[in-house]
Amino acid sequence: MTALASIANQASTNFELRPLHPLFAAEIIGFDIAAPADDAAISAIAGALAHHGVLVFRDQKHVTPEQHIAFSRAFGPLEIHVQKKFLLKDHPEVLIVSNVIENGVPLGLVDAGRYWHSDLSYLAEPSLGSLLHAIELPSEGGDTLFGSLTAAYEALDERIKAKLKPLTAVHDYNTLNKAQAAKSDGLRPVLSAEQAKTVPPVIHPVVRRHEVTGAPILFVSEGFTTRIIELPEEEGRALLAGLFEHQKQPRFHYRHHWQNGDLVFWDNRATIHLATGTQPNLRRTLYRTTVRGPKPTAFS
Ligand code: OGA
Ligand code: MN
């Protein structure tokens, strides 16, 4: 691919794609999320997402929650997050990710993404992608790391690939949420028994086939993958721990330093991400929509 390739038209505007990292992630230049986009533009963006894993749209400060939601919906149905306290008023499709605490009340999910994870991988139909819009940024810190699960899989040796292909793993929201809630001084609610029932553990293939590119993906993450079905517990735990260490190698990572107005659209099928955090006194707020994806199928 050329460094600066024109990929499609939005209404009558050209937009371009510029890679941000040797392995994945790209900036989309000249696209306005707030403007109506035709089907060709949406399918070009969907294709770019599948091929690049992370798409960065700069200068989208003017985009309203309604426009953010409308653009997100073009890629599939939107999820309403199980943490109901942190949904934007009148727009439950938007999850507020924020470290701001006003009068003891958190504005949003304060500790979102502090473990490597793929959003909603704990659902039977996990997310296709998330769209995170910067609302207020700290003067320093607050970067988000993204990891390519396609590159992570590719780099495994053939013997391990063959071992992983027939395996399936449990993904579970409640295990980590309980641990994080216990540490959060009441800022992250433990789910009620009713709520917890809406996110029961699910099972996904360890090596997933990307629905668009056909590429194999190492679809596990420290945040939500708790055990391997086909292996004795200890052996599965050790295997997962090794895979998590493998994914954590910086060579698979793109570090996103947020700029005012950024909107980042990432592919939850083929990437994981991690919030690196910022000082608690520096305000950081972002709005997230999450697009539902297909039930994963095994790569075999
Ligand atoms: C998320 C998330 C990371 C961050 O919104 O899903 O993990 O850096 N955010 O805020
Ligand atoms: Mn996340």
PDB file of C-alpha atoms and ligand atoms in Angstrom:
ATOM      1  CA  MET A   1       0.000   0.000   0.000  1.00  0.00           C
ATOM      2  CA  THR A   2       1.181   3.528  -0.660  1.00  0.00           C
ATOM      3  CA  ALA A   3       1.708   5.625   2.447  1.00  0.00           C
ATOM      4  CA  LEU A   4      -1.105   7.942   1.554  1.00  0.00           C
ATOM      5  CA  ALA A   5      -3.814   6.087  -0.313  1.00  0.00           C
ATOM      6  CA  SER A   6      -7.161   7.537  -1.243  1.00  0.00           C
ATOM      7  CA  ILE A   7      -9.803   5.001  -0.218  1.00  0.00           C
ATOM      8  CA  ALA A   8     -13.230   6.460  -0.888  1.00  0.00           C
ATOM      9  CA  ASN A   9     -15.552   9.409  -1.018  1.00  0.00           C
ATOM     10  CA  GLN A  10     -17.691  10.773   1.768  1.00  0.00           C
ATOM     11  CA  ALA A  11     -20.544  12.553   0.115  1.00  0.00           C
ATOM     12  CA  SER A  12     -18.308  14.394  -2.363  1.00  0.00           C
ATOM     13  CA  THR A  13     -15.187  14.587  -0.155  1.00  0.00           C
ATOM     14  CA  ASN A  14     -12.051  12.504  -0.577  1.00  0.00           C
ATOM     15  CA  PHE A  15     -10.498  10.950   2.457  1.00  0.00           C
ATOM     16  CA  GLU A  16      -7.154   9.273   2.860  1.00  0.00           C
ATOM     17  CA  LEU A  17      -5.454   6.677   5.002  1.00  0.00           C
ATOM     18  CA  ARG A  18      -2.017   7.007   6.580  1.00  0.00           C
ATOM     19  CA  PRO A  19      -0.479   4.083   8.499  1.00  0.00           C
ATOM     20  CA  LEU A  20       0.579   4.912  12.078  1.00  0.00           C
ATOM     21  CA  HIS A  21       2.629   1.794  12.849  1.00  0.00           C
ATOM     22  CA  PRO A  22       4.475  -0.841  10.777  1.00  0.00           C
ATOM     23  CA  LEU A  23       1.978  -3.590  11.695  1.00  0.00           C
ATOM     24  CA  PHE A  24      -1.439  -1.949  12.119  1.00  0.00           C
ATOM     25  CA  ALA A  25      -3.359   1.251  12.989  1.00  0.00           C
ATOM     26  CA  ALA A  26      -3.992   4.084  10.552  1.00  0.00           C
ATOM     27  CA  GLU A  27      -5.139   7.663  10.534  1.00  0.00           C
ATOM     28  CA  ILE A  28      -8.119   8.551   8.360  1.00  0.00           C
ATOM     29  CA  ILE A  29      -7.608  12.026   6.952  1.00  0.00           C
ATOM     30  CA  GLY A  30     -10.331  14.267   5.637  1.00  0.00           C
ATOM     31  CA  PHE A  31     -13.376  12.488   7.034  1.00  0.00           C
ATOM     32  CA  ASP A  32     -16.041  14.266   9.089  1.00  0.00           C
ATOM     33  CA  ILE A  33     -17.930  11.932  11.445  1.00  0.00           C
ATOM     34  CA  ALA A  34     -20.716  14.522  11.720  1.00  0.00           C
ATOM     35  CA  ALA A  35     -21.432  14.662   7.985  1.00  0.00           C
ATOM     36  CA  PRO A  36     -23.763  12.130   6.380  1.00  0.00           C
ATOM     37  CA  ALA A  37     -21.750   9.334   4.794  1.00  0.00           C
ATOM     38  CA  ASP A  38     -22.926   7.261   1.849  1.00  0.00           C
ATOM     39  CA  ASP A  39     -22.830   3.446   1.724  1.00  0.00           C
ATOM     40  CA  ALA A  40     -19.575   3.436  -0.227  1.00  0.00           C
ATOM     41  CA  ALA A  41     -17.884   5.557   2.439  1.00  0.00           C
ATOM     42  CA  ILE A  42     -19.177   3.343   5.265  1.00  0.00           C
ATOM     43  CA  SER A  43     -18.046   0.163   3.569  1.00  0.00           C
ATOM     44  CA  ALA A  44     -14.634   1.688   2.860  1.00  0.00           C
ATOM     45  CA  ILE A  45     -14.300   2.556   6.562  1.00  0.00           C
ATOM     46  CA  ALA A  46     -15.482  -0.937   7.579  1.00  0.00           C
ATOM     47  CA  GLY A  47     -12.867  -2.444   5.250  1.00  0.00           C
ATOM     48  CA  ALA A  48     -10.138  -0.148   6.545  1.00  0.00           C
ATOM     49  CA  LEU A  49     -11.072  -1.102  10.122  1.00  0.00           C
ATOM     50  CA  ALA A  50     -10.770  -4.801   9.341  1.00  0.00           C
ATOM     51  CA  HIS A  51      -7.411  -4.361   7.591  1.00  0.00           C
ATOM     52  CA  HIS A  52      -5.816  -1.847   9.960  1.00  0.00           C
ATOM     53  CA  GLY A  53      -7.402  -2.739  13.319  1.00  0.00           C
ATOM     54  CA  VAL A  54      -7.362   0.832  14.678  1.00  0.00           C
ATOM     55  CA  LEU A  55      -8.584   3.949  12.836  1.00  0.00           C
ATOM     56  CA  VAL A  56      -7.818   7.410  14.191  1.00  0.00           C
ATOM     57  CA  PHE A  57     -10.032  10.315  13.120  1.00  0.00           C
ATOM     58  CA  ARG A  58      -8.528  13.675  14.172  1.00  0.00           C
ATOM     59  CA  ASP A  59     -10.338  17.004  14.597  1.00  0.00           C
ATOM     60  CA  GLN A  60     -13.790  15.642  15.477  1.00  0.00           C
ATOM     61  CA  LYS A  61     -14.375  17.982  18.414  1.00  0.00           C
ATOM     62  CA  HIS A  62     -17.622  19.293  16.926  1.00  0.00           C
ATOM     63  CA  VAL A  63     -19.207  15.818  16.794  1.00  0.00           C
ATOM     64  CA  THR A  64     -22.241  15.572  19.109  1.00  0.00           C
ATOM     65  CA  PRO A  65     -23.249  12.376  20.947  1.00  0.00           C
ATOM     66  CA  GLU A  66     -26.151  12.025  18.466  1.00  0.00           C
ATOM     67  CA  GLN A  67     -23.733  12.169  15.516  1.00  0.00           C
ATOM     68  CA  HIS A  68     -21.278   9.812  17.215  1.00  0.00           C
ATOM     69  CA  ILE A  69     -24.163   7.353  17.746  1.00  0.00           C
ATOM     70  CA  ALA A  70     -25.487   7.741  14.185  1.00  0.00           C
ATOM     71  CA  PHE A  71     -22.052   7.096  12.661  1.00  0.00           C
ATOM     72  CA  SER A  72     -21.467   4.076  14.949  1.00  0.00           C
ATOM     73  CA  ARG A  73     -24.854   2.571  14.004  1.00  0.00           C
ATOM     74  CA  ALA A  74     -23.829   2.424  10.374  1.00  0.00           C
ATOM     75  CA  PHE A  75     -21.575  -0.523  11.343  1.00  0.00           C
ATOM     76  CA  GLY A  76     -24.110  -2.551  13.329  1.00  0.00           C
ATOM     77  CA  PRO A  77     -26.433  -2.507  16.341  1.00  0.00           C
ATOM     78  CA  LEU A  78     -25.094  -0.695  19.399  1.00  0.00           C
ATOM     79  CA  GLU A  79     -24.704  -2.261  22.824  1.00  0.00           C
ATOM     80  CA  ILE A  80     -25.927  -0.762  26.086  1.00  0.00           C
ATOM     81  CA  HIS A  81     -23.215  -1.393  28.695  1.00  0.00           C
ATOM     82  CA  VAL A  82     -24.035  -3.450  31.793  1.00  0.00           C
ATOM     83  CA  GLN A  83     -22.636  -0.646  34.031  1.00  0.00           C
ATOM     84  CA  LYS A  84     -25.903   1.342  33.822  1.00  0.00           C
ATOM     85  CA  LYS A  85     -24.721   4.108  36.157  1.00  0.00           C
ATOM     86  CA  PHE A  86     -22.267   5.380  33.591  1.00  0.00           C
ATOM     87  CA  LEU A  87     -24.444   5.747  30.521  1.00  0.00           C
ATOM     88  CA  LEU A  88     -24.906   9.247  29.094  1.00  0.00           C
ATOM     89  CA  LYS A  89     -28.242  10.798  30.077  1.00  0.00           C
ATOM     90  CA  ASP A  90     -30.789  10.355  27.253  1.00  0.00           C
ATOM     91  CA  HIS A  91     -28.169   8.402  25.241  1.00  0.00           C
ATOM     92  CA  PRO A  92     -27.702   4.966  26.827  1.00  0.00           C
ATOM     93  CA  GLU A  93     -25.668   3.893  23.784  1.00  0.00           C
ATOM     94  CA  VAL A  94     -22.854   6.059  25.145  1.00  0.00           C
ATOM     95  CA  LEU A  95     -20.685   4.750  28.000  1.00  0.00           C
ATOM     96  CA  ILE A  96     -18.839   7.514  29.844  1.00  0.00           C
ATOM     97  CA  VAL A  97     -15.196   6.659  30.501  1.00  0.00           C
ATOM     98  CA  SER A  98     -13.903   9.217  32.988  1.00  0.00           C
ATOM     99  CA  ASN A  99     -11.616   9.647  35.974  1.00  0.00           C
ATOM    100  CA  VAL A 100     -13.569  12.711  37.146  1.00  0.00           C
ATOM    101  CA  ILE A 101     -15.188  12.468  40.587  1.00  0.00           C
ATOM    102  CA  GLU A 102     -17.528  15.297  41.562  1.00  0.00           C
ATOM    103  CA  ASN A 103     -18.681  15.507  45.200  1.00  0.00           C
ATOM    104  CA  GLY A 104     -17.662  11.894  45.655  1.00  0.00           C
ATOM    105  CA  VAL A 105     -19.707  10.791  42.638  1.00  0.00           C
ATOM    106  CA  PRO A 106     -17.836   9.340  39.647  1.00  0.00           C
ATOM    107  CA  LEU A 107     -18.886  10.838  36.311  1.00  0.00           C
ATOM    108  CA  GLY A 108     -18.113   7.592  34.477  1.00  0.00           C
ATOM    109  CA  LEU A 109     -16.261   4.332  34.695  1.00  0.00           C
ATOM    110  CA  VAL A 110     -13.089   5.480  36.485  1.00  0.00           C
ATOM    111  CA  ASP A 111     -10.936   2.416  35.948  1.00  0.00           C
ATOM    112  CA  ALA A 112     -12.040   1.346  32.459  1.00  0.00           C
ATOM    113  CA  GLY A 113      -9.576  -0.729  30.532  1.00  0.00           C
ATOM    114  CA  ARG A 114      -6.816  -1.062  33.149  1.00  0.00           C
ATOM    115  CA  TYR A 115      -6.194  -4.643  31.969  1.00  0.00           C
ATOM    116  CA  TRP A 116      -5.506  -5.748  28.413  1.00  0.00           C
ATOM    117  CA  HIS A 117      -8.884  -6.633  26.911  1.00  0.00           C
ATOM    118  CA  SER A 118     -11.183  -6.641  23.926  1.00  0.00           C
ATOM    119  CA  ASP A 119     -14.440  -4.830  24.729  1.00  0.00           C
ATOM    120  CA  LEU A 120     -17.368  -7.139  25.469  1.00  0.00           C
ATOM    121  CA  SER A 121     -15.474 -10.325  24.571  1.00  0.00           C
ATOM    122  CA  TYR A 122     -17.538 -11.776  27.457  1.00  0.00           C
ATOM    123  CA  LEU A 123     -20.706 -11.700  25.317  1.00  0.00           C
ATOM    124  CA  ALA A 124     -21.826 -14.591  23.090  1.00  0.00           C
ATOM    125  CA  GLU A 125     -21.718 -12.070  20.242  1.00  0.00           C
ATOM    126  CA  PRO A 126     -18.707  -9.928  21.210  1.00  0.00           C
ATOM    127  CA  SER A 127     -18.158  -6.459  19.896  1.00  0.00           C
ATOM    128  CA  LEU A 128     -17.117  -5.731  16.333  1.00  0.00           C
ATOM    129  CA  GLY A 129     -15.604  -2.443  17.362  1.00  0.00           C
ATOM    130  CA  SER A 130     -15.697   0.503  19.735  1.00  0.00           C
ATOM    131  CA  LEU A 131     -15.670   4.212  18.912  1.00  0.00           C
ATOM    132  CA  LEU A 132     -14.103   6.371  21.628  1.00  0.00           C
ATOM    133  CA  HIS A 133     -14.409  10.149  21.393  1.00  0.00           C
ATOM    134  CA  ALA A 134     -12.183  12.445  23.438  1.00  0.00           C
ATOM    135  CA  ILE A 135     -14.259  14.978  25.404  1.00  0.00           C
ATOM    136  CA  GLU A 136     -11.724  16.299  27.931  1.00  0.00           C
ATOM    137  CA  LEU A 137      -8.066  15.302  27.993  1.00  0.00           C
ATOM    138  CA  PRO A 138      -5.349  15.547  30.630  1.00  0.00           C
ATOM    139  CA  SER A 139      -2.275  17.690  29.949  1.00  0.00           C
ATOM    140  CA  GLU A 140      -0.183  14.549  30.296  1.00  0.00           C
ATOM    141  CA  GLY A 141      -0.642  10.780  30.347  1.00  0.00           C
ATOM    142  CA  GLY A 142      -3.873   9.013  29.493  1.00  0.00           C
ATOM    143  CA  ASP A 143      -2.520   7.227  26.418  1.00  0.00           C
ATOM    144  CA  THR A 144      -4.218   4.056  25.222  1.00  0.00           C
ATOM    145  CA  LEU A 145      -2.132   1.084  24.070  1.00  0.00           C
ATOM    146  CA  PHE A 146      -3.475  -1.143  21.309  1.00  0.00           C
ATOM    147  CA  GLY A 147      -2.175  -4.639  20.564  1.00  0.00           C
ATOM    148  CA  SER A 148      -2.564  -6.535  17.303  1.00  0.00           C
ATOM    149  CA  LEU A 149      -3.889 -10.057  17.891  1.00  0.00           C
ATOM    150  CA  THR A 150      -3.230 -10.905  14.254  1.00  0.00           C
ATOM    151  CA  ALA A 151       0.455 -10.050  14.618  1.00  0.00           C
ATOM    152  CA  ALA A 152       0.583 -11.797  18.001  1.00  0.00           C
ATOM    153  CA  TYR A 153      -0.794 -14.991  16.444  1.00  0.00           C
ATOM    154  CA  GLU A 154       1.478 -14.813  13.429  1.00  0.00           C
ATOM    155  CA  ALA A 155       4.559 -14.545  15.654  1.00  0.00           C
ATOM    156  CA  LEU A 156       3.821 -17.798  17.546  1.00  0.00           C
ATOM    157  CA  ASP A 157       5.784 -20.842  16.539  1.00  0.00           C
ATOM    158  CA  GLU A 158       4.031 -23.451  14.411  1.00  0.00           C
ATOM    159  CA  ARG A 159       3.945 -26.027  17.197  1.00  0.00           C
ATOM    160  CA  ILE A 160       2.042 -23.640  19.513  1.00  0.00           C
ATOM    161  CA  LYS A 161      -0.297 -22.571  16.704  1.00  0.00           C
ATOM    162  CA  ALA A 162      -1.222 -26.217  16.099  1.00  0.00           C
ATOM    163  CA  LYS A 163      -1.782 -26.744  19.813  1.00  0.00           C
ATOM    164  CA  LEU A 164      -4.023 -23.662  20.137  1.00  0.00           C
ATOM    165  CA  LYS A 165      -6.231 -24.176  17.078  1.00  0.00           C
ATOM    166  CA  PRO A 166      -8.609 -26.790  18.564  1.00  0.00           C
ATOM    167  CA  LEU A 167      -8.946 -24.997  21.933  1.00  0.00           C
ATOM    168  CA  THR A 168     -11.781 -22.884  23.300  1.00  0.00           C
ATOM    169  CA  ALA A 169     -11.725 -20.532  26.287  1.00  0.00           C
ATOM    170  CA  VAL A 170     -14.103 -19.003  28.817  1.00  0.00           C
ATOM    171  CA  HIS A 171     -14.570 -15.214  28.765  1.00  0.00           C
ATOM    172  CA  ASP A 172     -16.210 -13.771  31.867  1.00  0.00           C
ATOM    173  CA  TYR A 173     -17.057 -10.209  32.934  1.00  0.00           C
ATOM    174  CA  ASN A 174     -17.861 -10.945  36.553  1.00  0.00           C
ATOM    175  CA  THR A 175     -14.521 -12.425  37.621  1.00  0.00           C
ATOM    176  CA  LEU A 176     -12.502  -9.294  36.926  1.00  0.00           C
ATOM    177  CA  ASN A 177     -15.286  -6.829  37.739  1.00  0.00           C
ATOM    178  CA  LYS A 178     -15.535  -8.290  41.249  1.00  0.00           C
ATOM    179  CA  ALA A 179     -11.771  -8.008  41.744  1.00  0.00           C
ATOM    180  CA  GLN A 180     -11.716  -4.426  40.424  1.00  0.00           C
ATOM    181  CA  ALA A 181     -14.809  -3.400  42.400  1.00  0.00           C
ATOM    182  CA  ALA A 182     -13.148  -4.653  45.595  1.00  0.00           C
ATOM    183  CA  LYS A 183     -10.182  -2.330  44.944  1.00  0.00           C
ATOM    184  CA  SER A 184     -12.151   0.693  43.762  1.00  0.00           C
ATOM    185  CA  ASP A 185     -13.351   2.318  47.036  1.00  0.00           C
ATOM    186  CA  GLY A 186     -16.934   2.003  45.862  1.00  0.00           C
ATOM    187  CA  LEU A 187     -16.322   3.863  42.591  1.00  0.00           C
ATOM    188  CA  ARG A 188     -16.915   0.754  40.465  1.00  0.00           C
ATOM    189  CA  PRO A 189     -20.171  -0.938  41.442  1.00  0.00           C
ATOM    190  CA  VAL A 190     -20.361  -4.697  41.940  1.00  0.00           C
ATOM    191  CA  LEU A 191     -23.167  -5.865  39.665  1.00  0.00           C
ATOM    192  CA  SER A 192     -26.437  -6.819  41.304  1.00  0.00           C
ATOM    193  CA  ALA A 193     -27.300 -10.538  41.088  1.00  0.00           C
ATOM    194  CA  GLU A 194     -29.852  -9.584  38.411  1.00  0.00           C
ATOM    195  CA  GLN A 195     -27.262  -7.663  36.369  1.00  0.00           C
ATOM    196  CA  ALA A 196     -24.613 -10.345  36.834  1.00  0.00           C
ATOM    197  CA  LYS A 197     -27.025 -12.851  35.277  1.00  0.00           C
ATOM    198  CA  THR A 198     -27.104 -10.801  32.066  1.00  0.00           C
ATOM    199  CA  VAL A 199     -23.355 -11.423  31.591  1.00  0.00           C
ATOM    200  CA  PRO A 200     -22.837 -15.148  32.193  1.00  0.00           C
ATOM    201  CA  PRO A 201     -19.497 -16.688  31.138  1.00  0.00           C
ATOM    202  CA  VAL A 202     -19.267 -17.574  27.439  1.00  0.00           C
ATOM    203  CA  ILE A 203     -16.953 -19.786  25.388  1.00  0.00           C
ATOM    204  CA  HIS A 204     -15.004 -18.640  22.309  1.00  0.00           C
ATOM    205  CA  PRO A 205     -12.361 -20.259  20.108  1.00  0.00           C
ATOM    206  CA  VAL A 206      -8.810 -19.403  21.179  1.00  0.00           C
ATOM    207  CA  VAL A 207      -7.874 -18.868  17.542  1.00  0.00           C
ATOM    208  CA  ARG A 208     -10.612 -16.940  15.800  1.00  0.00           C
ATOM    209  CA  ARG A 209     -11.039 -16.339  12.082  1.00  0.00           C
ATOM    210  CA  HIS A 210     -11.567 -12.694  11.159  1.00  0.00           C
ATOM    211  CA  GLU A 211     -14.890 -12.424   9.354  1.00  0.00           C
ATOM    212  CA  VAL A 212     -13.597  -9.879   6.829  1.00  0.00           C
ATOM    213  CA  THR A 213      -9.908 -10.632   6.292  1.00  0.00           C
ATOM    214  CA  GLY A 214     -10.023 -14.382   7.009  1.00  0.00           C
ATOM    215  CA  ALA A 215      -6.878 -13.970   9.136  1.00  0.00           C
ATOM    216  CA  PRO A 216      -6.289 -15.988  12.319  1.00  0.00           C
ATOM    217  CA  ILE A 217      -6.527 -14.013  15.570  1.00  0.00           C
ATOM    218  CA  LEU A 218      -5.233 -14.929  19.030  1.00  0.00           C
ATOM    219  CA  PHE A 219      -8.594 -14.157  20.677  1.00  0.00           C
ATOM    220  CA  VAL A 220      -7.747 -14.228  24.396  1.00  0.00           C
ATOM    221  CA  SER A 221      -6.975 -11.428  26.837  1.00  0.00           C
ATOM    222  CA  GLU A 222      -6.010 -10.984  30.449  1.00  0.00           C
ATOM    223  CA  GLY A 223      -9.118  -8.887  31.142  1.00  0.00           C
ATOM    224  CA  PHE A 224     -11.785 -11.442  30.419  1.00  0.00           C
ATOM    225  CA  THR A 225     -10.331 -14.854  29.452  1.00  0.00           C
ATOM    226  CA  THR A 226     -10.383 -17.039  32.541  1.00  0.00           C
ATOM    227  CA  ARG A 227      -9.786 -20.648  31.503  1.00  0.00           C
ATOM    228  CA  ILE A 228      -9.282 -23.160  28.711  1.00  0.00           C
ATOM    229  CA  ILE A 229     -12.101 -25.667  28.386  1.00  0.00           C
ATOM    230  CA  GLU A 230     -10.122 -28.612  26.973  1.00  0.00           C
ATOM    231  CA  LEU A 231      -7.171 -28.518  29.389  1.00  0.00           C
ATOM    232  CA  PRO A 232      -6.778 -29.351  33.086  1.00  0.00           C
ATOM    233  CA  GLU A 233      -7.175 -26.123  35.074  1.00  0.00           C
ATOM    234  CA  GLU A 234      -3.501 -25.633  35.973  1.00  0.00           C
ATOM    235  CA  GLU A 235      -2.238 -26.430  32.502  1.00  0.00           C
ATOM    236  CA  GLY A 236      -4.796 -24.052  30.979  1.00  0.00           C
ATOM    237  CA  ARG A 237      -3.871 -21.304  33.405  1.00  0.00           C
ATOM    238  CA  ALA A 238      -0.169 -21.659  32.580  1.00  0.00           C
ATOM    239  CA  LEU A 239      -0.881 -21.633  28.839  1.00  0.00           C
ATOM    240  CA  LEU A 240      -3.032 -18.496  29.146  1.00  0.00           C
ATOM    241  CA  ALA A 241      -0.419 -16.750  31.287  1.00  0.00           C
ATOM    242  CA  GLY A 242       2.169 -17.446  28.568  1.00  0.00           C
ATOM    243  CA  LEU A 243      -0.142 -16.108  25.859  1.00  0.00           C
ATOM    244  CA  PHE A 244      -0.865 -12.938  27.855  1.00  0.00           C
ATOM    245  CA  GLU A 245       2.891 -12.349  28.265  1.00  0.00           C
ATOM    246  CA  HIS A 246       3.344 -12.923  24.543  1.00  0.00           C
ATOM    247  CA  GLN A 247       0.633 -10.334  23.692  1.00  0.00           C
ATOM    248  CA  LYS A 248       2.255  -7.797  26.021  1.00  0.00           C
ATOM    249  CA  GLN A 249       5.429  -7.505  23.938  1.00  0.00           C
ATOM    250  CA  PRO A 250       5.759  -3.889  22.790  1.00  0.00           C
ATOM    251  CA  ARG A 251       6.531  -5.003  19.224  1.00  0.00           C
ATOM    252  CA  PHE A 252       2.780  -5.745  18.800  1.00  0.00           C
ATOM    253  CA  HIS A 253       1.631  -2.391  20.203  1.00  0.00           C
ATOM    254  CA  TYR A 254       0.555   0.962  18.850  1.00  0.00           C
ATOM    255  CA  ARG A 255       0.484   3.679  21.526  1.00  0.00           C
ATOM    256  CA  HIS A 256      -2.244   6.250  20.995  1.00  0.00           C
ATOM    257  CA  HIS A 257      -1.541   9.669  22.422  1.00  0.00           C
ATOM    258  CA  TRP A 258      -4.900  11.427  22.487  1.00  0.00           C
ATOM    259  CA  GLN A 259      -5.295  14.863  20.920  1.00  0.00           C
ATOM    260  CA  ASN A 260      -8.270  17.147  21.368  1.00  0.00           C
ATOM    261  CA  GLY A 261     -11.068  16.106  19.043  1.00  0.00           C
ATOM    262  CA  ASP A 262      -9.798  12.553  18.419  1.00  0.00           C
ATOM    263  CA  LEU A 263     -12.253   9.786  17.743  1.00  0.00           C
ATOM    264  CA  VAL A 264     -10.688   6.334  17.621  1.00  0.00           C
ATOM    265  CA  PHE A 265     -12.504   3.358  16.084  1.00  0.00           C
ATOM    266  CA  TRP A 266     -10.883   0.011  16.909  1.00  0.00           C
ATOM    267  CA  ASP A 267     -11.629  -3.543  15.846  1.00  0.00           C
ATOM    268  CA  ASN A 268     -12.423  -5.621  18.940  1.00  0.00           C
ATOM    269  CA  ARG A 269     -12.184  -8.815  16.856  1.00  0.00           C
ATOM    270  CA  ALA A 270      -8.503  -8.415  16.106  1.00  0.00           C
ATOM    271  CA  THR A 271      -7.035  -6.066  18.710  1.00  0.00           C
ATOM    272  CA  ILE A 272      -6.806  -5.668  22.481  1.00  0.00           C
ATOM    273  CA  HIS A 273      -6.223  -2.424  24.344  1.00  0.00           C
ATOM    274  CA  LEU A 274      -5.087  -1.041  27.670  1.00  0.00           C
ATOM    275  CA  ALA A 275      -5.637   2.281  29.423  1.00  0.00           C
ATOM    276  CA  THR A 276      -2.265   3.483  30.704  1.00  0.00           C
ATOM    277  CA  GLY A 277      -3.928   5.919  33.132  1.00  0.00           C
ATOM    278  CA  THR A 278      -3.198   9.458  34.210  1.00  0.00           C
ATOM    279  CA  GLN A 279      -2.872  11.342  37.494  1.00  0.00           C
ATOM    280  CA  PRO A 280      -6.213  11.469  39.309  1.00  0.00           C
ATOM    281  CA  ASN A 281      -6.112  15.278  39.510  1.00  0.00           C
ATOM    282  CA  LEU A 282      -5.937  15.624  35.699  1.00  0.00           C
ATOM    283  CA  ARG A 283      -9.432  15.353  34.240  1.00  0.00           C
ATOM    284  CA  ARG A 284      -9.949  12.800  31.460  1.00  0.00           C
ATOM    285  CA  THR A 285     -13.341  12.041  29.913  1.00  0.00           C
ATOM    286  CA  LEU A 286     -14.216  10.123  26.753  1.00  0.00           C
ATOM    287  CA  TYR A 287     -17.482   8.822  25.292  1.00  0.00           C
ATOM    288  CA  ARG A 288     -17.688   5.293  23.948  1.00  0.00           C
ATOM    289  CA  THR A 289     -20.138   3.536  21.660  1.00  0.00           C
ATOM    290  CA  THR A 290     -19.787  -0.201  21.112  1.00  0.00           C
ATOM    291  CA  VAL A 291     -20.937  -1.995  17.967  1.00  0.00           C
ATOM    292  CA  ARG A 292     -22.186  -5.583  18.259  1.00  0.00           C
ATOM    293  CA  GLY A 293     -20.311  -8.157  16.194  1.00  0.00           C
ATOM    294  CA  PRO A 294     -20.798 -11.737  15.015  1.00  0.00           C
ATOM    295  CA  LYS A 295     -20.416 -14.891  17.078  1.00  0.00           C
ATOM    296  CA  PRO A 296     -16.737 -15.858  16.663  1.00  0.00           C
ATOM    297  CA  THR A 297     -15.818 -18.883  14.564  1.00  0.00           C
ATOM    298  CA  ALA A 298     -12.684 -20.957  14.900  1.00  0.00           C
ATOM    299  CA  PHE A 299      -9.792 -20.686  12.460  1.00  0.00           C
ATOM    300  CA  SER A 300      -8.972 -24.193  11.365  1.00  0.00           C
TER     301      SER A 300
HETATM  302  C1  OGA B   1     -12.601   1.628  26.692  1.00  0.00           C
HETATM  303  C2  OGA B   1     -11.239   1.567  27.235  1.00  0.00           C
HETATM  304  C3  OGA B   1      -9.212   2.840  27.497  1.00  0.00           C
HETATM  305  C4  OGA B   1      -8.817   4.237  27.810  1.00  0.00           C
HETATM  306  O1  OGA B   1     -13.153   2.728  26.636  1.00  0.00           O
HETATM  307  O2  OGA B   1     -13.123   0.590  26.283  1.00  0.00           O
HETATM  308  O3  OGA B   1     -10.748   0.495  27.482  1.00  0.00           O
HETATM  309  O4  OGA B   1      -7.615   4.549  27.657  1.00  0.00           O
HETATM  310  N1  OGA B   1     -10.606   2.738  27.356  1.00  0.00           N
HETATM  311  O5  OGA B   1      -9.684   5.015  28.230  1.00  0.00           O
HETATM  312 MN    MN B   2     -12.041  -1.099  26.613  1.00  0.00          MN
END
